[in-house]
Coordinates of N, CA and C in Angstrom, one line a residue:
Chain E
D1 N 90.7 99.6 112.9 CA 91.2 98.2 112.1 C 90.0 97.2 112.6
A2 N 89.4 96.2 111.9 CA 88.4 95.1 111.9 C 88.8 94.5 113.3
K3 N 88.2 94.0 114.1 CA 88.6 93.6 115.1 C 87.9 92.1 114.8
T4 N 88.3 91.1 115.4 CA 88.0 89.4 115.4 C 88.7 88.7 116.9
T5 N 87.6 87.8 117.3 CA 88.1 87.2 118.9 C 87.8 86.0 118.3
Q6 N 89.1 85.0 118.8 CA 88.9 83.8 118.7 C 89.5 83.0 119.9
P7 N 89.4 82.0 120.3 CA 89.5 81.2 121.5 C 90.9 81.1 121.2
N8 N 92.0 81.0 122.0 CA 93.5 80.8 122.3 C 93.9 79.5 121.3
S9 N 93.3 78.4 121.9 CA 93.4 77.4 121.7 C 92.4 76.1 121.8
M10 N 92.1 75.4 121.3 CA 91.2 74.2 121.1 C 92.1 72.8 120.5
E11 N 91.3 71.6 121.2 CA 91.6 70.2 120.8 C 90.5 69.8 120.1
S12 N 91.1 68.6 119.4 CA 89.9 67.7 118.3 C 90.8 66.3 118.9
N13 N 89.6 65.1 118.2 CA 90.3 64.3 118.0 C 90.2 63.6 116.8
E14 N 91.5 63.1 116.2 CA 91.6 62.9 115.0 C 90.2 62.4 114.4
E15 N 90.0 62.5 112.8 CA 88.7 62.3 112.4 C 87.3 62.5 113.2
E16 N 87.6 63.6 113.8 CA 86.3 64.1 114.4 C 85.9 65.4 113.7
P17 N 84.7 66.0 113.5 CA 84.6 67.8 113.0 C 85.3 68.5 114.3
V18 N 85.7 69.6 113.5 CA 85.9 70.7 114.4 C 85.1 71.9 114.0
H19 N 84.8 72.3 115.0 CA 84.0 73.9 114.6 C 84.7 75.2 115.6
L20 N 85.5 75.9 114.8 CA 86.8 76.8 115.3 C 85.4 78.2 114.9
P21 N 85.5 78.7 116.4 CA 84.4 80.0 116.2 C 85.0 81.1 116.1
C22 N 84.8 82.0 115.7 CA 85.1 84.1 115.9 C 84.0 84.5 115.5
N23 N 84.7 85.6 116.7 CA 83.4 87.0 117.0 C 83.7 87.9 115.8
H24 N 82.7 88.4 115.5 CA 83.3 89.6 114.8 C 82.5 90.6 114.7
S25 N 81.9 91.3 116.2 CA 80.3 91.9 116.4 C 80.4 93.3 115.8
T26 N 81.8 94.0 114.8 CA 81.7 95.4 114.7 C 82.4 95.3 113.0
I27 N 81.5 94.0 112.5 CA 82.1 93.9 110.9 C 80.9 94.7 110.2
S28 N 81.5 95.5 109.1 CA 80.9 96.4 108.0 C 79.9 95.4 107.4
G29 N 79.0 95.9 106.3 CA 78.1 95.5 105.4 C 79.3 94.8 104.0
T30 N 80.3 95.4 104.2 CA 81.2 94.8 102.8 C 82.7 93.9 103.4
D31 N 82.4 93.8 104.4 CA 83.8 92.9 104.8 C 83.8 92.0 104.9
Y32 N 84.6 91.0 104.0 CA 84.8 89.8 103.6 C 85.0 89.1 104.8
I33 N 85.1 87.7 105.6 CA 85.6 87.1 106.3 C 86.1 86.0 105.4
H34 N 87.7 86.0 106.4 CA 88.6 85.2 105.7 C 88.9 84.4 107.2
W35 N 89.5 83.3 106.4 CA 90.5 82.0 107.1 C 91.6 82.1 106.7
Y36 N 92.6 81.9 107.0 CA 93.5 81.1 106.9 C 94.2 80.0 108.2
R37 N 95.1 79.8 108.1 CA 95.8 79.0 108.5 C 97.3 78.8 108.4
Q38 N 97.7 78.6 109.6 CA 99.5 78.5 109.4 C 99.9 77.3 110.1
L39 N 100.4 76.5 109.4 CA 101.3 75.1 109.8 C 102.6 75.5 110.4
P40 N 103.1 74.2 111.5 CA 104.8 74.5 111.8 C 105.0 75.2 111.0
S41 N 105.8 76.1 111.1 CA 106.9 76.5 110.2 C 106.7 77.1 108.9
Q42 N 105.4 77.3 108.9 CA 105.3 77.6 107.3 C 104.7 78.9 107.0
G43 N 104.7 79.6 106.4 CA 103.9 80.6 106.3 C 102.3 80.2 106.2
P44 N 101.4 81.7 106.5 CA 99.8 81.6 106.3 C 99.2 80.9 105.0
E45 N 98.6 80.3 104.9 CA 97.7 79.7 103.5 C 96.4 79.8 103.7
Y46 N 95.4 80.4 102.7 CA 94.2 80.6 102.4 C 93.6 79.5 102.8
V47 N 92.5 79.0 103.5 CA 91.3 78.2 103.6 C 90.2 78.8 103.0
I48 N 89.6 79.6 103.2 CA 88.2 80.5 102.5 C 87.7 81.5 103.2
H49 N 86.6 81.8 102.4 CA 86.5 83.3 102.4 C 84.9 83.3 102.2
G50 N 84.2 84.2 102.9 CA 82.7 84.4 102.3 C 82.5 86.0 102.5
L51 N 81.2 85.7 102.1 CA 80.2 87.8 102.8 C 79.5 87.3 103.6
T52 N 78.3 86.5 103.1 CA 77.3 86.3 104.1 C 76.9 84.9 103.7
S53 N 76.4 84.5 102.7 CA 76.0 82.7 102.5 C 77.2 82.6 103.2
N54 N 77.0 80.9 103.5 CA 77.4 79.8 103.9 C 78.6 79.1 102.7
V55 N 79.5 78.9 102.9 CA 80.5 78.2 101.4 C 81.3 77.2 101.8
N56 N 81.8 76.3 101.0 CA 82.0 75.2 101.2 C 83.2 75.0 100.1
N57 N 84.2 74.3 100.4 CA 85.4 74.5 99.3 C 86.0 72.8 99.9
R58 N 87.0 72.6 99.4 CA 87.8 71.2 99.9 C 88.2 70.9 100.9
M59 N 88.7 72.2 101.5 CA 89.4 72.4 102.9 C 88.6 72.0 103.9
A60 N 87.5 73.3 103.7 CA 86.6 73.1 105.0 C 85.4 73.7 104.6
S61 N 84.6 74.0 105.4 CA 83.2 75.0 105.4 C 83.2 76.3 106.0
L62 N 82.6 77.1 106.0 CA 82.6 78.3 106.5 C 80.8 79.0 106.5
A63 N 80.2 79.0 107.9 CA 79.7 79.3 108.4 C 79.0 80.5 108.6
I64 N 78.6 81.3 108.6 CA 78.3 82.5 108.2 C 77.0 83.0 109.3
A65 N 76.8 83.4 110.8 CA 75.4 83.6 111.4 C 74.7 85.0 110.7
E66 N 73.6 84.9 110.8 CA 72.6 85.5 110.0 C 72.9 87.2 109.7
D67 N 73.5 87.6 111.2 CA 73.9 88.7 111.3 C 75.1 89.1 110.8
R68 N 75.8 88.4 110.5 CA 77.5 88.1 110.4 C 78.1 89.2 111.5
K69 N 77.9 89.1 112.6 CA 78.8 89.1 114.0 C 79.2 88.2 114.5
S70 N 79.3 86.8 113.9 CA 80.2 85.3 114.3 C 80.3 84.6 112.7
S71 N 81.4 83.7 113.1 CA 81.4 82.9 112.3 C 82.2 80.9 112.9
T72 N 81.9 80.7 111.9 CA 82.4 79.2 112.5 C 83.1 78.4 111.2
L73 N 84.3 78.4 110.9 CA 85.2 77.5 110.3 C 84.9 76.2 111.0
I74 N 84.4 75.3 109.8 CA 84.1 73.7 110.2 C 85.6 72.8 109.0
L75 N 85.8 72.1 110.0 CA 86.8 71.1 109.5 C 86.0 69.8 109.5
H76 N 85.8 69.0 108.2 CA 84.7 67.8 109.1 C 85.5 66.7 109.7
R77 N 86.5 66.4 109.0 CA 87.3 65.5 109.7 C 88.7 65.4 109.9
A78 N 89.4 66.1 111.2 CA 90.2 66.4 111.5 C 91.3 65.4 111.0
T79 N 92.2 65.7 110.6 CA 93.7 64.7 110.4 C 94.7 65.6 111.2
L80 N 95.9 65.0 111.5 CA 96.9 65.4 112.1 C 97.5 66.5 111.3
R81 N 97.3 66.4 109.8 CA 97.8 67.6 109.2 C 97.2 68.8 109.2
D82 N 96.0 68.9 110.1 CA 95.4 69.9 110.0 C 95.6 70.9 111.6
A83 N 96.7 70.3 112.3 CA 97.4 70.9 113.4 C 97.6 72.1 112.9
A84 N 97.6 73.0 113.4 CA 97.8 74.6 112.8 C 97.1 75.6 113.7
V85 N 97.4 77.1 113.3 CA 97.2 78.2 114.1 C 96.1 78.7 113.1
Y86 N 94.6 78.7 113.5 CA 93.9 79.5 112.4 C 93.6 80.5 112.6
Y87 N 93.2 81.4 111.3 CA 93.4 82.6 111.6 C 91.8 83.5 110.9
C88 N 91.1 84.1 112.1 CA 90.3 84.5 111.1 C 90.0 85.7 111.3
I89 N 90.1 86.7 110.0 CA 89.9 87.9 109.6 C 88.8 88.5 108.7
L90 N 89.1 89.8 109.3 CA 87.9 90.7 108.4 C 88.7 91.5 107.4
R91 N 88.3 91.5 106.3 CA 89.4 92.0 105.2 C 88.4 94.1 105.1
D92 N 89.8 94.8 105.8 CA 88.8 95.7 105.3 C 90.1 96.9 105.0
G93 N 90.2 96.7 103.7 CA 91.4 97.1 103.3 C 92.6 96.1 102.9
Q94 N 93.6 96.4 104.0 CA 94.4 95.3 104.2 C 93.8 94.1 105.1
F95 N 94.7 93.2 105.5 CA 94.7 92.0 106.3 C 94.8 91.9 107.5
Y96 N 94.3 92.1 108.6 CA 94.8 92.3 110.3 C 95.1 91.0 110.9
F97 N 95.6 90.5 110.9 CA 95.9 88.6 111.8 C 96.3 89.2 113.1
G98 N 95.1 88.1 113.6 CA 95.4 88.7 115.4 C 96.1 87.4 115.5
T99 N 96.1 87.0 116.8 CA 96.8 85.7 117.1 C 96.2 84.5 116.8
G100 N 94.8 84.4 116.5 CA 94.6 82.9 116.0 C 94.0 82.0 117.0
T101 N 93.6 80.6 116.4 CA 93.2 79.8 117.7 C 94.1 79.0 117.3
S102 N 95.2 78.2 118.1 CA 96.0 76.8 117.8 C 95.2 75.8 118.3
L103 N 95.4 74.8 116.7 CA 94.8 73.7 117.0 C 95.4 72.4 117.3
T104 N 95.0 71.5 118.2 CA 95.7 70.1 118.4 C 94.9 69.1 117.9
V105 N 95.4 68.5 117.5 CA 94.8 67.2 117.0 C 95.4 65.8 117.2
I106 N 94.3 65.2 118.0 CA 94.9 64.4 119.3 C 94.6 62.8 118.4
P107 N 95.5 62.2 118.2 CA 95.6 61.0 117.0 C 94.5 59.5 118.1
Chain Y
D1 N 99.8 76.6 90.4 CA 100.2 76.8 91.6 C 101.1 78.5 92.2
V2 N 100.7 79.6 92.9 CA 101.1 80.4 93.4 C 102.6 80.0 94.1
K3 N 103.7 80.5 93.6 CA 104.2 80.1 94.5 C 105.1 81.5 94.9
V4 N 105.2 82.0 95.9 CA 106.0 82.8 96.6 C 107.3 82.3 97.5
T5 N 108.3 82.9 96.7 CA 110.0 82.4 97.6 C 110.7 83.5 98.3
Q6 N 111.5 82.9 99.4 CA 111.9 84.0 99.9 C 113.6 83.6 100.1
S7 N 114.3 84.4 100.0 CA 115.8 84.2 100.0 C 116.4 83.1 101.2
S8 N 116.1 83.4 102.3 CA 116.5 82.2 103.3 C 115.6 81.8 104.2
R9 N 115.6 80.8 104.6 CA 115.3 80.3 105.8 C 115.3 81.0 107.0
Y10 N 116.4 80.8 107.3 CA 117.4 81.5 108.5 C 118.3 82.3 108.6
L11 N 118.3 83.4 109.1 CA 119.6 84.5 108.7 C 120.0 85.1 110.1
V12 N 121.4 84.9 110.5 CA 121.9 85.7 111.8 C 122.9 86.6 111.3
K13 N 122.1 87.8 112.1 CA 123.6 89.2 111.7 C 123.6 89.7 113.0
R14 N 124.4 90.6 112.6 CA 125.3 91.3 114.3 C 124.2 92.6 114.1
T15 N 123.9 93.2 115.0 CA 123.7 94.6 115.1 C 124.5 95.5 114.5
G16 N 123.5 96.5 113.7 CA 124.2 97.6 113.0 C 124.4 97.3 111.6
E17 N 124.5 95.7 111.4 CA 124.4 95.4 109.8 C 123.2 95.7 109.1
K18 N 123.4 95.8 107.4 CA 122.6 96.1 107.0 C 122.3 95.2 106.4
V19 N 120.7 94.5 106.2 CA 120.5 93.3 106.0 C 119.6 93.3 104.8
F20 N 119.1 92.6 104.1 CA 118.1 92.8 103.1 C 117.5 91.0 102.7
L21 N 116.5 91.3 102.9 CA 115.2 90.2 102.4 C 114.2 90.4 101.4
E22 N 115.0 89.7 100.5 CA 114.2 89.4 99.2 C 113.1 88.4 99.1
C23 N 112.4 89.0 98.0 CA 110.9 87.7 97.9 C 110.7 88.1 96.6
V24 N 110.4 86.6 96.0 CA 110.1 86.5 94.5 C 108.5 85.8 94.7
Q25 N 107.3 86.4 94.1 CA 106.6 85.5 93.6 C 106.5 85.6 91.6
D26 N 105.7 84.3 91.5 CA 106.1 84.0 90.0 C 104.4 83.9 89.6
M27 N 103.6 84.9 89.9 CA 102.1 84.4 89.4 C 101.8 86.0 88.7
D28 N 102.7 86.8 88.2 CA 102.3 87.8 87.9 C 101.6 89.0 89.1
H29 N 101.5 88.8 90.3 CA 100.6 89.6 90.8 C 101.1 91.0 91.2
E30 N 99.9 91.8 91.5 CA 100.1 93.5 91.3 C 100.8 93.7 92.8
N31 N 100.6 92.8 93.5 CA 100.9 93.4 95.2 C 101.7 92.7 96.3
M32 N 102.6 93.5 96.4 CA 103.4 92.5 97.6 C 103.5 93.2 98.9
F33 N 103.6 92.4 99.8 CA 103.8 92.9 101.3 C 105.0 91.9 102.3
W34 N 105.1 92.8 103.0 CA 106.2 92.1 104.2 C 105.7 92.4 105.1
Y35 N 105.4 91.4 106.2 CA 104.8 91.1 107.6 C 106.3 90.9 108.5
R36 N 105.8 91.1 109.6 CA 106.8 90.3 110.5 C 105.9 89.9 111.9
Q37 N 105.7 88.6 112.4 CA 105.5 87.9 113.0 C 105.9 87.6 114.9
D38 N 105.2 87.8 115.7 CA 105.8 87.9 116.7 C 105.0 87.2 117.7
P39 N 105.6 86.1 118.7 CA 104.8 85.4 119.6 C 104.0 86.3 120.3
G40 N 102.8 85.9 120.5 CA 101.7 86.9 121.5 C 101.0 88.4 120.6
L41 N 101.5 88.7 119.7 CA 101.2 89.7 118.5 C 100.9 89.5 117.2
G42 N 100.8 88.4 116.3 CA 100.1 87.7 115.2 C 100.9 88.4 114.3
L43 N 100.4 88.6 113.2 CA 101.6 89.3 111.9 C 101.2 90.4 111.9
R44 N 102.2 91.3 111.8 CA 102.0 93.2 111.7 C 102.6 93.3 110.1
L45 N 101.6 94.3 109.7 CA 102.6 94.8 108.2 C 103.3 95.8 108.2
I46 N 104.1 95.6 107.7 CA 105.5 96.3 107.6 C 105.3 97.3 106.9
Y47 N 105.5 97.0 105.3 CA 105.1 97.8 104.2 C 104.4 96.9 103.2
F48 N 103.6 97.6 102.1 CA 103.3 96.9 100.6 C 103.5 97.7 99.5
S49 N 103.0 97.3 98.4 CA 103.5 98.0 97.0 C 102.4 97.2 96.4
Y50 N 101.5 98.5 95.7 CA 100.9 97.9 94.5 C 101.3 98.1 93.7
D51 N 102.5 98.6 93.0 CA 103.0 98.4 91.6 C 104.3 98.6 91.7
V52 N 105.1 98.6 90.5 CA 106.7 98.7 90.8 C 106.9 100.2 91.1
K53 N 108.0 99.9 91.9 CA 108.3 101.3 92.4 C 107.4 101.8 93.2
M54 N 106.4 101.1 93.2 CA 105.4 102.0 94.5 C 105.3 101.4 95.9
K55 N 105.3 102.5 96.7 CA 105.3 101.5 98.0 C 104.4 102.2 99.3
E56 N 104.1 101.7 100.5 CA 102.8 102.2 101.5 C 103.3 101.8 102.6
K57 N 103.7 102.5 103.9 CA 104.0 102.2 104.9 C 102.5 101.4 105.5
G58 N 102.9 100.5 106.1 CA 102.0 99.5 107.0 C 102.0 99.8 108.5
D59 N 101.9 99.3 109.2 CA 101.4 99.2 110.7 C 103.0 99.9 111.4
I60 N 103.7 99.1 111.2 CA 105.3 99.2 111.9 C 106.5 99.5 110.9
P61 N 106.5 100.5 110.1 CA 107.6 101.0 109.0 C 108.9 101.4 109.8
E62 N 109.0 101.8 111.0 CA 109.9 102.3 111.6 C 111.2 101.2 111.5
G63 N 112.2 101.8 111.0 CA 113.6 100.7 110.9 C 113.6 100.1 109.9
Y64 N 112.3 100.2 108.8 CA 112.7 99.2 107.7 C 112.4 100.4 106.1
S65 N 113.1 99.7 105.1 CA 112.8 100.1 103.7 C 112.3 99.0 103.3
V66 N 112.2 99.4 101.8 CA 111.4 98.4 101.2 C 112.0 99.0 99.7
S67 N 112.4 97.7 98.2 CA 112.6 98.1 97.2 C 111.7 97.2 96.5
R68 N 111.3 98.1 95.1 CA 110.3 97.1 94.5 C 110.7 97.7 92.7
E69 N 111.7 96.9 92.2 CA 112.4 97.3 90.8 C 111.8 96.5 90.1
K70 N 111.4 95.1 90.0 CA 110.5 94.7 89.4 C 109.5 94.4 89.8
K71 N 108.2 93.7 89.1 CA 106.8 93.5 89.4 C 107.2 92.1 90.3
E72 N 107.9 91.0 89.6 CA 108.0 89.9 90.7 C 108.8 89.9 91.8
R73 N 109.5 90.9 92.4 CA 110.4 91.0 93.1 C 110.3 92.4 94.2
F74 N 110.2 91.9 95.9 CA 109.9 92.6 96.8 C 110.9 92.7 97.6
S75 N 111.8 93.8 98.0 CA 113.0 93.5 99.3 C 112.7 94.2 100.6
L76 N 113.0 93.7 101.2 CA 112.5 94.3 102.8 C 114.3 94.5 103.2
I77 N 114.2 96.0 103.5 CA 115.6 96.4 103.9 C 115.7 96.8 105.4
L78 N 116.7 96.0 106.1 CA 116.7 96.7 107.2 C 118.4 97.4 107.5
E79 N 118.4 99.2 107.7 CA 119.6 99.9 107.3 C 120.4 99.5 108.3
S80 N 120.0 99.4 109.6 CA 121.0 98.9 110.6 C 119.9 97.8 111.5
A81 N 120.6 96.8 111.5 CA 119.5 95.8 112.1 C 119.9 96.2 113.6
S82 N 118.9 95.6 114.6 CA 119.0 96.2 116.1 C 118.2 94.6 116.4
T83 N 118.3 94.4 117.9 CA 118.1 93.1 118.2 C 116.8 93.5 118.6
N84 N 116.2 94.1 118.4 CA 114.3 94.3 118.8 C 113.9 93.8 117.3
Q85 N 114.9 93.6 116.1 CA 114.1 93.2 115.0 C 114.5 92.0 114.8
T86 N 114.9 91.0 115.4 CA 114.6 89.6 115.8 C 113.4 89.3 115.5
S87 N 113.1 88.5 114.3 CA 111.7 88.2 114.3 C 111.1 86.8 113.2
M88 N 110.1 86.5 112.6 CA 109.8 85.5 111.7 C 109.5 86.9 110.6
Y89 N 109.9 86.7 109.6 CA 109.9 87.9 108.2 C 109.0 87.0 107.3
L90 N 107.5 87.6 107.1 CA 106.9 86.6 106.3 C 105.9 87.9 104.6
C91 N 106.8 87.1 103.6 CA 106.1 87.8 102.5 C 104.8 87.7 101.9
A92 N 104.4 88.4 101.3 CA 103.0 87.8 100.2 C 103.1 88.7 99.5
S93 N 102.0 87.8 98.7 CA 101.1 88.7 97.6 C 100.1 88.6 97.3
S94 N 99.3 89.1 96.4 CA 97.9 89.4 96.0 C 97.8 89.9 94.3
L95 N 96.4 89.1 93.9 CA 96.4 89.7 92.4 C 95.9 91.0 92.7
G96 N 94.9 91.3 93.6 CA 94.1 92.7 93.3 C 94.4 92.7 94.9
T97 N 93.3 94.2 95.3 CA 93.5 94.9 96.3 C 92.2 94.8 96.8
D98 N 90.9 93.7 96.3 CA 89.6 94.1 96.5 C 89.5 93.0 98.0
T99 N 88.4 93.0 98.6 CA 88.5 93.0 100.1 C 88.3 91.4 99.8
F100 N 87.9 90.3 98.4 CA 88.1 88.7 98.7 C 89.1 88.4 98.1
D101 N 90.2 89.4 97.8 CA 91.2 88.9 97.0 C 92.4 88.1 98.3
T102 N 92.8 87.3 97.7 CA 93.5 86.2 98.5 C 95.2 86.4 98.6
Q103 N 95.7 86.4 99.6 CA 97.0 86.7 99.7 C 97.8 85.4 99.9
Y104 N 98.7 85.1 99.2 CA 99.7 83.9 98.9 C 101.0 84.3 99.4
F105 N 101.3 83.6 100.8 CA 102.5 83.7 101.3 C 103.7 82.8 101.1
G106 N 105.1 83.2 101.3 CA 106.4 82.9 101.4 C 106.6 81.8 103.0
P107 N 107.3 81.3 102.9 CA 107.7 80.3 103.7 C 107.9 81.2 105.1
G108 N 108.5 82.0 104.9 CA 109.5 82.8 105.7 C 110.7 82.7 105.9
T109 N 111.2 83.7 106.6 CA 112.6 84.1 107.2 C 112.9 84.1 108.6
R110 N 113.3 83.4 109.1 CA 113.6 83.9 110.8 C 114.6 84.7 110.9
L111 N 115.1 85.8 111.4 CA 116.2 86.6 111.4 C 116.1 86.5 113.2
T112 N 117.2 86.4 113.0 CA 118.1 86.7 114.4 C 119.2 87.8 114.5
V113 N 118.8 88.9 115.4 CA 120.2 90.1 115.4 C 120.8 89.7 116.1
L114 N 122.2 89.8 116.5 CA 122.8 89.1 118.0 C 123.6 90.8 118.2

């Protein structure tokens, strides 16, 4: 299974940008990078995904390193509702969820 | 919006009971999945199904079985519940199985086995 490494936890002040890192040094050429998040007491929800180029959507941006061995999820202005566990996943057949990064947003 | 619903948010059962966890999706998705989530272990795949009456084992199928008689419904069965099956159970569905396909999750069922 494809492996990712994320910090266990991060903090951010409300309304400031947040950069959530993910290392995936064993990524293969066809692996998509997916990000999901899990709000308290809910199932995971899709955030964004990409292959090689940086991606933007209404929730976040995904910056992918040129060698694809790392990526960063960017929340442009953190709100209290963004407090969640964020999972970085390499899609290699099935999804393999690790333990993710628990983001705390400080008012 | 895709909707994945699970029959119960909380469930308490006794050791040895047969337990059914039901999952329904309303988007005509081909694929459905059952995961369990435990602290420190993330989500682990139990079983998945690519079509009606089809099932495939995931990473931790022992002690579980599944049923998919209709496309929209995927059931997880604990034949004889044990305390080590106390966990959060999450159902998901996806349209396809390509590496860019999105999975949509239900809210989860927190099962406690006494």
